[in-house]
Amino acid sequence: MSDSIKTAFPEGFLWGGATAANQCEGGWKEGGKGVSASDVFAFRDPDNAASAADVHANCDITDEDIRIALACDDDTKYPKRIGADFYHHYQEDIAYYAEMGFKVYRMSIAWSRIFPRGDEQEPNEEGLAFYDRVFDECAKYGIEPLVTMSHYEPPLAFCTEYNGWYNRKSIEFFCRYVEAITSRYAGKVKYWLTFNEVDSILRHPFMTGGLIESRWEPDEFQQVLYQAMHHQFVASALATKICHENIPDSKVGCMLTKLTYYPYTCKPADVLAAQQAMRATYCYGDVQVFGEYSPYLLSLYKNRGIHIEMGPDDLDILKAYPVDFVSFSYYMSTCAAGDDEGLETTAGNTVIGVKNPYLPSSAWGWQIDPVGLRISLVDLYDRYRKPLFIVENGIGVAEQPDENGQIDDQYRIDYMRAHLEQASLAINEDGVDLMGYTCWAPIDLVSNSTNQMTKRYGFVYVDADDHCQGTYNRLRKKSFGWYQKVIATNGADLSDVD
Ligand code: BG6
């Protein structure tokens, strides 16, 4: 442990953890829920960490895959149908979060639980009632929910029958959903995020955008992707408007994938490559924060011959309803080089980049870089001058209880401590306004990129394997007590626990 960094966090700092319905909720056919995009993802056994990092292979899907999935009633082949079975364990799980002292719990609502196909006029009452129970359970412990409206689970009918977010009707459907949830949960939920990692549609078009890539010619698909993303931008702005109207004291954030690129060397070509990679990272958040397309994105469209069909008011809508705060995920950093021929590459949060010789990596190749978190916080704050919120940060590790039934996850404590130290420096030395920290994830759940249960992030272990075999019983890991102490001291004491 580094004992030289004294940490301090502001009063009222929102400590907690983050999950998403598609990876943790399960109950895929219960309570009137419709099938979602994540329910048709088959587990593809990765031989090793490298193949697990092949996001495109893991996330791409065809109409034939969907047909097979719908005909298959063996849910163990589709781990996101079961997740960590939060649907049946939510009281127990929230009690664990309360025991750790959570101030906030980030979770998502499954759109298909509220509008099973996405295109209905009226919401599913049973679905709404489920989240009422979840929010009431949080309220019992004084835990504030932070709710993501869309986290990789568009209703399947919306994807297959409408081509997902490519269809302009998506805006109307999504707004109806937002109206339903924000009017229902006014008084229960104050903090909202619109789309999880809005840029992720470029990396996994189906899960984020409901786009079945094989339906288009390869040279058409870029156009489709950016058109779909435009619809998401407009829907995000309108969701912000609806939320503010229904819940006047609400705070609505965007959620960005914070990818951090360093030049591989100080060669100008490498520095330029890193700068370009960073511009490509920021340009999506820019739309949601500044309410306008960045020059970077506009020139990308021009140079690639992409033409975005816009409604007459779209640009005004983007301008009128920017977000209140900026949230982001941060796990790792990577390098960029002008010419990466022959350079070793490595995986990161659904991206592949040039390996940094100065950084260690997780078993999945994600490079561990706490200082990169400080760099990210400073960059984001200097750029946006809006309150920031770290809504995902953590390390995925394959782990099992030892012969005494204990899980000594000291590496998780080390990872999080190092990142929290850097967050504290960003707040106290760099003047960054940071609202809170919700680690990913407080409980083991199914990995987004690999569909594995064994890529574990939690303070709480869930007894289930990649093939959904196990009791789904919960077990506290060593890090549980550590995070409890961190929260109890408002981040002033990050030292080890026994
Ligand atoms: C984030 C996503 O980018 O990364 C989460 O928002 C995801 O849904 C997390 O689970 C970690 O990635 P993975 O692939 O290890 O689950």
Coordinates of C-alpha atoms and ligand atoms in Angstrom, one line a residue:
M1 CA 0.0 0.0 0.0
S2 CA 1.2 3.5 -0.7
D3 CA 1.2 5.3 2.7
S4 CA 2.2 8.6 1.3
I5 CA -1.1 9.6 -0.2
K6 CA -3.6 11.0 2.4
T7 CA -7.1 10.8 1.0
A8 CA -10.1 13.1 1.6
F9 CA -13.5 13.2 -0.1
P10 CA -16.1 15.9 0.1
E11 CA -19.0 15.7 2.5
G12 CA -22.0 14.0 1.0
F13 CA -19.8 12.1 -1.5
L14 CA -21.9 9.4 -3.1
W15 CA -20.2 6.1 -2.3
G16 CA -21.7 2.9 -3.8
G17 CA -21.7 0.3 -6.5
A18 CA -23.0 -0.2 -10.0
T19 CA -24.8 -3.0 -11.8
A20 CA -27.0 -3.3 -14.9
A21 CA -30.2 -5.3 -15.4
N22 CA -28.9 -7.2 -18.4
Q23 CA -26.0 -8.7 -16.5
C24 CA -27.5 -9.1 -13.0
E25 CA -31.3 -9.1 -13.0
G26 CA -32.3 -12.4 -14.6
G27 CA -36.1 -13.3 -14.4
W28 CA -36.1 -12.8 -18.1
K29 CA -39.6 -14.2 -18.6
E30 CA -41.1 -13.2 -15.3
G31 CA -43.5 -10.4 -14.5
G32 CA -44.5 -9.9 -18.1
K33 CA -41.0 -9.0 -19.2
G34 CA -40.3 -9.2 -23.0
V35 CA -37.2 -10.7 -24.5
S36 CA -34.3 -8.3 -24.7
A37 CA -31.2 -8.2 -26.9
S38 CA -29.1 -9.6 -24.0
D39 CA -31.4 -12.6 -23.5
V40 CA -30.4 -14.0 -26.9
F41 CA -26.6 -13.9 -26.4
A42 CA -25.3 -17.4 -26.3
F43 CA -22.3 -18.2 -24.1
R44 CA -19.3 -18.8 -26.4
D45 CA -16.7 -20.7 -24.4
P46 CA -13.5 -18.7 -24.6
D47 CA -10.4 -21.0 -24.7
N48 CA -8.4 -18.3 -23.1
A49 CA -8.3 -14.7 -22.1
A50 CA -7.2 -13.6 -25.6
S51 CA -10.2 -15.0 -27.3
A52 CA -12.4 -13.7 -24.6
A53 CA -11.2 -10.2 -25.6
D54 CA -12.5 -10.6 -29.1
V55 CA -15.5 -8.4 -28.5
H56 CA -16.8 -8.5 -32.0
A57 CA -16.9 -12.3 -32.1
N58 CA -18.6 -12.4 -28.7
C59 CA -21.1 -9.7 -29.4
D60 CA -22.0 -10.0 -33.0
I61 CA -25.3 -11.7 -33.8
T62 CA -27.3 -12.7 -36.8
D63 CA -31.0 -13.4 -37.4
E64 CA -30.2 -17.1 -37.4
D65 CA -28.5 -16.8 -34.0
I66 CA -31.7 -15.1 -32.7
R67 CA -33.9 -17.8 -34.2
I68 CA -31.9 -20.5 -32.5
A69 CA -31.9 -18.6 -29.2
L70 CA -35.7 -18.2 -29.2
A71 CA -36.1 -21.9 -29.9
C72 CA -33.8 -22.8 -27.0
D73 CA -35.3 -23.1 -23.6
D74 CA -32.1 -24.1 -21.9
D75 CA -31.4 -20.9 -20.2
T76 CA -28.0 -22.0 -19.0
K77 CA -26.7 -21.5 -22.5
Y78 CA -27.8 -17.8 -22.3
P79 CA -26.2 -16.5 -19.0
K80 CA -27.7 -13.0 -19.2
R81 CA -31.2 -14.6 -18.9
I82 CA -30.2 -15.5 -15.4
G83 CA -27.6 -12.9 -14.5
A84 CA -26.9 -13.0 -10.8
D85 CA -30.6 -13.6 -10.2
F86 CA -31.1 -10.2 -8.7
Y87 CA -34.8 -10.6 -9.6
H88 CA -35.2 -13.1 -6.8
H89 CA -32.4 -11.9 -4.5
Y90 CA -32.9 -8.1 -4.6
Q91 CA -33.7 -7.8 -0.9
E92 CA -30.7 -9.8 0.1
D93 CA -28.4 -7.9 -2.3
I94 CA -29.6 -4.5 -1.2
A95 CA -29.1 -5.6 2.4
Y96 CA -25.5 -6.3 1.6
Y97 CA -25.1 -2.9 0.0
A98 CA -26.6 -1.3 3.1
E99 CA -24.3 -3.3 5.3
M100 CA -21.4 -1.8 3.4
G101 CA -22.9 1.6 4.0
F102 CA -23.8 2.5 0.4
K103 CA -25.1 6.0 -0.1
V104 CA -26.1 5.3 -3.7
Y105 CA -26.8 2.2 -5.8
R106 CA -26.4 2.5 -9.5
M107 CA -28.6 0.0 -11.4
S108 CA -30.6 0.0 -14.7
I109 CA -34.2 -0.6 -15.6
A110 CA -34.7 -3.2 -18.2
W111 CA -36.7 -1.4 -20.9
S112 CA -38.3 -4.7 -21.9
R113 CA -39.7 -5.2 -18.4
I114 CA -41.6 -2.0 -18.8
F115 CA -42.4 -2.1 -22.6
P116 CA -41.9 -5.8 -23.5
R117 CA -41.7 -5.1 -27.2
G118 CA -40.7 -1.5 -27.1
D119 CA -43.6 -0.3 -29.2
E120 CA -46.6 -0.6 -26.9
Q121 CA -48.7 2.4 -25.9
E122 CA -49.0 1.3 -22.2
P123 CA -46.4 0.1 -19.8
N124 CA -46.4 -3.3 -18.1
E125 CA -47.7 -2.7 -14.6
E126 CA -45.9 -5.8 -13.2
G127 CA -42.6 -4.5 -14.4
L128 CA -43.2 -1.1 -12.9
A129 CA -44.2 -2.7 -9.6
F130 CA -40.9 -4.7 -9.5
Y131 CA -38.8 -1.6 -9.6
D132 CA -41.1 0.1 -7.0
R133 CA -40.2 -2.8 -4.7
V134 CA -36.5 -2.4 -5.5
F135 CA -36.5 1.4 -4.9
D136 CA -38.5 1.0 -1.7
E137 CA -36.0 -1.5 -0.5
C138 CA -33.2 1.0 -1.2
A139 CA -35.2 3.7 0.6
K140 CA -35.5 1.5 3.7
Y141 CA -31.7 1.8 4.1
G142 CA -31.4 5.4 2.9
I143 CA -29.7 4.3 -0.3
E144 CA -30.3 6.7 -3.2
P145 CA -30.8 4.9 -6.6
L146 CA -28.9 6.1 -9.6
V147 CA -30.8 4.7 -12.5
T148 CA -29.5 4.0 -16.1
M149 CA -32.4 4.2 -18.5
S150 CA -30.7 2.0 -21.1
H151 CA -27.9 -0.4 -20.4
Y152 CA -27.5 -2.9 -23.3
E153 CA -31.0 -4.4 -23.2
P154 CA -33.2 -3.0 -26.0
P155 CA -36.4 -5.1 -26.4
L156 CA -35.8 -7.8 -29.0
A157 CA -38.9 -7.0 -31.1
F158 CA -37.6 -3.4 -31.3
C159 CA -34.4 -4.8 -32.8
T160 CA -35.8 -7.4 -35.1
E161 CA -38.9 -5.7 -36.3
Y162 CA -37.8 -2.0 -36.4
N163 CA -34.0 -2.3 -36.8
G164 CA -33.5 -0.8 -33.4
W165 CA -32.1 2.7 -33.1
Y166 CA -31.7 3.0 -36.9
N167 CA -35.4 3.6 -37.1
R168 CA -36.5 7.1 -36.2
K169 CA -39.5 5.7 -34.4
S170 CA -36.9 4.6 -31.7
I171 CA -37.0 8.2 -30.4
E172 CA -40.8 8.0 -29.9
F173 CA -40.7 4.6 -28.3
F174 CA -37.8 5.5 -25.9
C175 CA -39.5 8.8 -24.9
R176 CA -42.7 6.9 -24.0
Y177 CA -40.6 4.6 -21.8
V178 CA -38.8 7.5 -20.2
E179 CA -42.2 9.2 -19.5
A180 CA -43.5 6.0 -17.9
I181 CA -40.5 5.5 -15.6
T182 CA -39.8 9.1 -14.6
S183 CA -43.5 9.8 -13.8
R184 CA -43.8 6.6 -11.9
Y185 CA -40.6 7.0 -9.9
A186 CA -40.8 10.7 -9.2
G187 CA -40.1 10.9 -5.5
K188 CA -38.1 7.7 -5.5
V189 CA -35.3 8.3 -8.0
K190 CA -33.5 11.6 -8.3
Y191 CA -30.3 10.6 -10.2
W192 CA -30.6 9.3 -13.7
L193 CA -28.3 8.4 -16.6
T194 CA -29.7 8.2 -20.1
F195 CA -27.6 5.7 -22.2
N196 CA -24.8 3.6 -20.8
E197 CA -21.6 4.4 -22.8
V198 CA -23.5 6.0 -25.7
D199 CA -20.4 5.5 -28.0
S200 CA -20.5 1.7 -27.4
I201 CA -22.9 1.3 -30.3
L202 CA -19.8 1.5 -32.4
R203 CA -18.2 -1.5 -30.6
H204 CA -21.3 -3.7 -30.1
P205 CA -24.0 -2.5 -32.4
F206 CA -26.6 -5.0 -31.3
M207 CA -26.5 -4.7 -27.6
T208 CA -26.4 -0.9 -27.6
G209 CA -28.2 -0.1 -30.8
G210 CA -30.3 -3.2 -31.5
L211 CA -28.6 -3.4 -35.0
I212 CA -28.2 -6.8 -36.6
E213 CA -25.1 -6.0 -38.7
S214 CA -25.5 -8.7 -41.2
R215 CA -28.7 -7.1 -42.5
W216 CA -26.7 -4.4 -44.2
E217 CA -23.9 -4.4 -46.8
P218 CA -20.5 -3.9 -45.1
D219 CA -20.0 -0.5 -46.8
E220 CA -23.5 0.7 -45.7
F221 CA -23.0 -0.1 -42.0
Q222 CA -21.1 3.0 -40.9
Q223 CA -23.9 5.2 -42.1
V224 CA -26.4 3.0 -40.2
L225 CA -24.4 3.2 -37.0
Y226 CA -24.0 6.9 -36.9
Q227 CA -27.6 7.4 -37.9
A228 CA -28.7 5.2 -35.0
M229 CA -26.4 7.1 -32.7
H230 CA -27.9 10.4 -33.8
H231 CA -31.3 9.1 -32.8
Q232 CA -29.9 8.1 -29.4
F233 CA -28.5 11.6 -29.0
V234 CA -31.9 13.2 -29.7
A235 CA -33.6 10.7 -27.4
S236 CA -31.1 11.4 -24.7
A237 CA -31.7 15.1 -24.9
L238 CA -35.5 14.5 -24.8
A239 CA -35.1 12.1 -21.9
T240 CA -33.3 14.8 -20.0
K241 CA -36.2 17.2 -20.7
I242 CA -38.9 14.7 -19.7
C243 CA -37.0 13.8 -16.6
H244 CA -36.6 17.5 -15.5
E245 CA -40.3 18.1 -16.2
N246 CA -41.5 15.1 -14.2
I247 CA -38.9 15.3 -11.4
P248 CA -37.9 19.0 -11.0
D249 CA -35.0 18.3 -8.6
S250 CA -33.6 15.4 -10.7
K251 CA -30.1 15.4 -12.0
V252 CA -29.5 13.7 -15.3
G253 CA -26.1 12.6 -16.5
C254 CA -24.5 11.2 -19.7
M255 CA -22.4 8.1 -19.3
L256 CA -19.2 7.8 -21.3
T257 CA -16.6 5.1 -21.8
K258 CA -13.5 6.8 -20.6
L259 CA -10.8 5.4 -22.7
T260 CA -7.5 6.9 -22.0
Y261 CA -4.7 6.8 -24.7
Y262 CA -1.1 7.6 -24.2
P263 CA 1.4 8.2 -27.1
Y264 CA 3.4 5.0 -27.4
T265 CA 6.6 7.2 -27.6
C266 CA 7.2 10.9 -27.9
K267 CA 7.4 10.6 -31.7
P268 CA 5.1 13.2 -33.1
A269 CA 3.2 10.6 -35.1
D270 CA 2.5 8.7 -31.9
V271 CA 1.4 11.8 -30.0
L272 CA -0.9 12.7 -32.9
A273 CA -2.3 9.1 -32.9
A274 CA -3.1 9.5 -29.1
Q275 CA -4.6 12.9 -29.6
Q276 CA -6.8 11.6 -32.4
A277 CA -7.9 8.6 -30.3
M278 CA -8.8 11.0 -27.5
R279 CA -10.8 13.2 -29.8
A280 CA -12.6 10.1 -31.0
T281 CA -13.4 9.3 -27.4
Y282 CA -14.7 12.7 -26.4
C283 CA -16.7 13.6 -29.4
Y284 CA -19.8 11.6 -28.3
G285 CA -19.9 13.1 -24.8
D286 CA -19.5 16.5 -26.4
V287 CA -22.9 16.2 -28.0
Q288 CA -24.6 15.5 -24.7
V289 CA -22.7 18.1 -22.7
F290 CA -22.3 21.0 -25.2
G291 CA -25.6 20.2 -27.1
E292 CA -23.9 20.2 -30.5
Y293 CA -21.8 18.0 -32.7
S294 CA -18.1 18.6 -32.4
P295 CA -16.0 19.7 -35.4
Y296 CA -14.2 16.3 -35.1
L297 CA -17.4 14.3 -35.6
L298 CA -18.7 16.6 -38.4
S299 CA -15.4 16.2 -40.3
L300 CA -15.5 12.5 -39.7
Y301 CA -18.9 12.4 -41.3
K302 CA -17.8 14.5 -44.2
N303 CA -14.6 12.5 -44.9
R304 CA -16.4 9.2 -44.7
G305 CA -19.4 10.3 -46.8
I306 CA -21.8 9.8 -43.9
H307 CA -25.0 11.8 -44.2
I308 CA -27.2 12.0 -41.1
E309 CA -30.9 12.4 -41.7
M310 CA -32.1 14.9 -39.1
G311 CA -35.6 16.1 -38.1
P312 CA -36.1 19.9 -38.4
D313 CA -35.8 20.4 -34.7
D314 CA -33.1 17.9 -33.8
L315 CA -30.2 20.4 -33.5
D316 CA -32.4 22.7 -31.3
I317 CA -33.3 19.8 -29.1
L318 CA -29.7 18.8 -28.6
K319 CA -28.9 22.4 -27.7
A320 CA -31.8 22.9 -25.4
Y321 CA -31.4 19.9 -23.1
P322 CA -27.8 19.1 -22.2
V323 CA -27.0 16.9 -19.3
D324 CA -26.5 18.1 -15.7
F325 CA -23.4 16.0 -14.9
V326 CA -20.9 13.7 -16.6
S327 CA -20.5 10.1 -15.5
F328 CA -18.1 7.6 -16.9
S329 CA -16.6 4.2 -16.6
Y330 CA -12.8 3.9 -16.1
Y331 CA -11.0 0.6 -16.0
M332 CA -7.7 0.9 -17.9
S333 CA -5.6 2.8 -20.3
T334 CA -3.8 1.9 -23.5
C335 CA -1.4 3.4 -26.0
A336 CA -1.7 4.6 -29.5
A337 CA 1.0 4.7 -32.2
G338 CA 1.3 6.3 -35.6
D339 CA 2.4 2.9 -36.9
D340 CA 1.5 -0.1 -34.7
E341 CA 2.9 -2.7 -37.0
G342 CA 4.8 -5.2 -34.9
L343 CA 3.8 -3.7 -31.6
E344 CA 2.2 -5.9 -29.0
T345 CA -1.5 -5.2 -28.5
T346 CA -3.7 -5.9 -25.6
A347 CA -7.4 -5.9 -24.8
G348 CA -9.3 -3.3 -22.8
N349 CA -12.9 -2.4 -22.2
T350 CA -14.2 -3.6 -25.6
V351 CA -11.2 -2.1 -27.4
I352 CA -7.8 -3.4 -28.5
G353 CA -4.8 -1.0 -28.1
V354 CA -1.0 -1.0 -28.0
K355 CA 0.4 -2.5 -24.9
N356 CA 2.0 -0.1 -22.4
P357 CA 5.3 -1.6 -21.2
Y358 CA 5.0 0.3 -17.9
L359 CA 1.7 -1.2 -16.8
P360 CA 0.6 -4.5 -15.4
S361 CA -2.6 -6.1 -16.8
S362 CA -5.5 -8.1 -15.5
A363 CA -5.9 -11.7 -16.7
W364 CA -8.2 -10.4 -19.4
G365 CA -5.4 -8.0 -20.6
W366 CA -6.9 -4.8 -19.2
Q367 CA -4.0 -2.6 -18.2
I368 CA -4.2 -1.4 -14.6
D369 CA -3.5 2.3 -14.5
P370 CA -4.6 4.3 -11.4
V371 CA -2.8 7.5 -12.5
G372 CA -4.8 7.3 -15.7
L373 CA -7.9 7.9 -13.6
R374 CA -6.5 11.2 -12.3
I375 CA -5.5 12.1 -15.8
S376 CA -9.1 11.3 -17.0
L377 CA -10.7 13.2 -14.2
V378 CA -8.6 16.3 -15.0
D379 CA -9.2 16.1 -18.7
L380 CA -12.9 15.6 -18.4
Y381 CA -13.3 18.4 -15.9
D382 CA -11.2 20.8 -17.8
R383 CA -13.2 20.0 -20.9
Y384 CA -16.8 20.0 -19.5
R385 CA -16.7 22.0 -16.2
K386 CA -19.7 19.9 -15.0
P387 CA -19.7 17.7 -11.9
L388 CA -18.2 14.3 -12.6
F389 CA -19.2 10.9 -11.3
I390 CA -17.1 7.7 -11.6
V391 CA -19.9 5.2 -12.1
E392 CA -17.8 2.2 -13.0
N393 CA -14.3 1.1 -11.9
G394 CA -13.1 -2.3 -10.8
I395 CA -11.2 -5.4 -11.7
G396 CA -12.4 -8.7 -13.1
V397 CA -10.7 -11.8 -11.6
A398 CA -11.5 -15.5 -11.7
E399 CA -11.8 -16.5 -8.1
Q400 CA -13.2 -19.2 -5.9
P401 CA -13.6 -19.7 -2.1
D402 CA -10.7 -21.4 -0.5
E403 CA -11.0 -24.5 1.6
N404 CA -12.2 -22.4 4.5
G405 CA -14.9 -20.8 2.4
Q406 CA -13.0 -17.5 2.3
I407 CA -12.1 -15.3 -0.7
D408 CA -9.0 -13.2 0.0
D409 CA -9.3 -10.6 -2.8
Q410 CA -6.4 -8.4 -1.7
Y411 CA -5.7 -7.6 -5.4
R412 CA -9.2 -5.9 -5.6
I413 CA -8.5 -3.9 -2.4
D414 CA -5.1 -2.8 -3.9
Y415 CA -6.7 -1.9 -7.3
M416 CA -9.5 0.2 -5.7
R417 CA -7.3 1.8 -3.2
A418 CA -4.8 3.0 -5.8
H419 CA -7.7 4.4 -7.9
L420 CA -9.3 6.1 -5.0
E421 CA -6.0 7.7 -4.0
Q422 CA -5.8 9.2 -7.5
A423 CA -9.4 10.3 -7.3
S424 CA -8.6 12.1 -4.1
L425 CA -5.6 13.8 -5.6
A426 CA -7.8 15.0 -8.5
I427 CA -10.3 16.5 -6.1
N428 CA -7.9 18.1 -3.7
E429 CA -4.9 19.0 -5.9
D430 CA -6.5 19.5 -9.2
G431 CA -9.8 21.1 -8.2
V432 CA -12.0 18.5 -9.8
D433 CA -15.7 18.4 -8.8
L434 CA -16.4 14.7 -8.2
M435 CA -19.9 13.7 -7.0
G436 CA -19.3 10.1 -6.2
Y437 CA -17.9 6.7 -6.9
T438 CA -19.8 3.5 -7.7
C439 CA -17.5 0.6 -8.3
W440 CA -18.3 -2.1 -10.9
A441 CA -19.7 -4.2 -9.6
P442 CA -20.5 -4.7 -5.9
I443 CA -21.6 -8.3 -6.6
D444 CA -20.4 -10.9 -9.2
L445 CA -22.5 -10.7 -12.4
V446 CA -22.2 -11.8 -16.0
S447 CA -19.5 -10.0 -18.0
N448 CA -20.7 -7.8 -20.7
S449 CA -18.0 -8.5 -23.2
T450 CA -17.4 -12.2 -22.6
N451 CA -20.7 -13.4 -21.1
Q452 CA -18.6 -15.1 -18.4
M453 CA -19.7 -15.3 -14.8
T454 CA -16.2 -16.2 -13.8
K455 CA -14.9 -12.7 -14.7
R456 CA -15.8 -11.6 -11.2
Y457 CA -15.9 -8.0 -9.9
G458 CA -17.8 -8.2 -6.7
F459 CA -17.3 -7.6 -3.0
V460 CA -20.0 -10.3 -2.8
Y461 CA -19.3 -13.7 -4.5
V462 CA -22.1 -15.4 -6.3
D463 CA -22.0 -19.2 -6.4
A464 CA -22.5 -19.8 -10.2
D465 CA -20.2 -20.7 -13.0
D466 CA -20.1 -19.8 -16.7
H467 CA -22.7 -22.5 -17.4
C468 CA -25.1 -21.1 -14.8
Q469 CA -24.4 -24.1 -12.5
G470 CA -24.4 -23.3 -8.8
T471 CA -26.6 -22.4 -5.9
Y472 CA -26.5 -18.6 -6.5
N473 CA -25.8 -18.2 -2.8
R474 CA -24.0 -15.1 -1.8
L475 CA -20.7 -14.9 0.2
R476 CA -18.8 -11.8 1.4
K477 CA -15.2 -11.5 0.1
K478 CA -12.5 -9.9 2.1
S479 CA -12.9 -6.6 0.1
F480 CA -16.5 -6.3 1.6
G481 CA -15.2 -5.3 5.0
W482 CA -12.6 -3.0 3.4
Y483 CA -15.1 -1.1 1.3
Q484 CA -17.3 -0.9 4.4
K485 CA -14.5 0.9 6.3
V486 CA -13.8 3.2 3.3
I487 CA -17.3 4.4 3.3
A488 CA -17.6 4.7 7.1
T489 CA -14.6 7.0 7.0
N490 CA -15.8 8.9 3.9
G491 CA -12.6 7.7 2.1
A492 CA -10.2 8.9 4.7
D493 CA -9.0 5.4 5.7
L494 CA -8.1 3.1 2.8
S495 CA -5.8 0.9 4.8
D496 CA -6.0 -2.9 4.8
V497 CA -8.4 -4.9 6.8
D498 CA -7.6 -8.3 8.4
Ligands
BG6_1 C1 -18.5 -1.3 -18.9 C2 -20.0 -1.7 -19.1 O1 -18.0 -0.7 -19.9 O2 -17.7 -2.4 -18.6 C3 -20.5 -2.8 -18.2 O3 -20.8 -0.6 -18.9 C4 -19.4 -3.9 -18.2 O4 -21.7 -3.3 -18.7 C5 -18.1 -3.4 -17.7 O5 -19.8 -5.0 -17.5 C6 -17.0 -4.4 -17.5 O6 -16.8 -5.1 -18.7 P1 -16.9 -6.7 -18.8 O7 -16.8 -6.9 -20.2 O8 -15.7 -7.1 -18.0 O9 -18.2 -7.1 -18.1

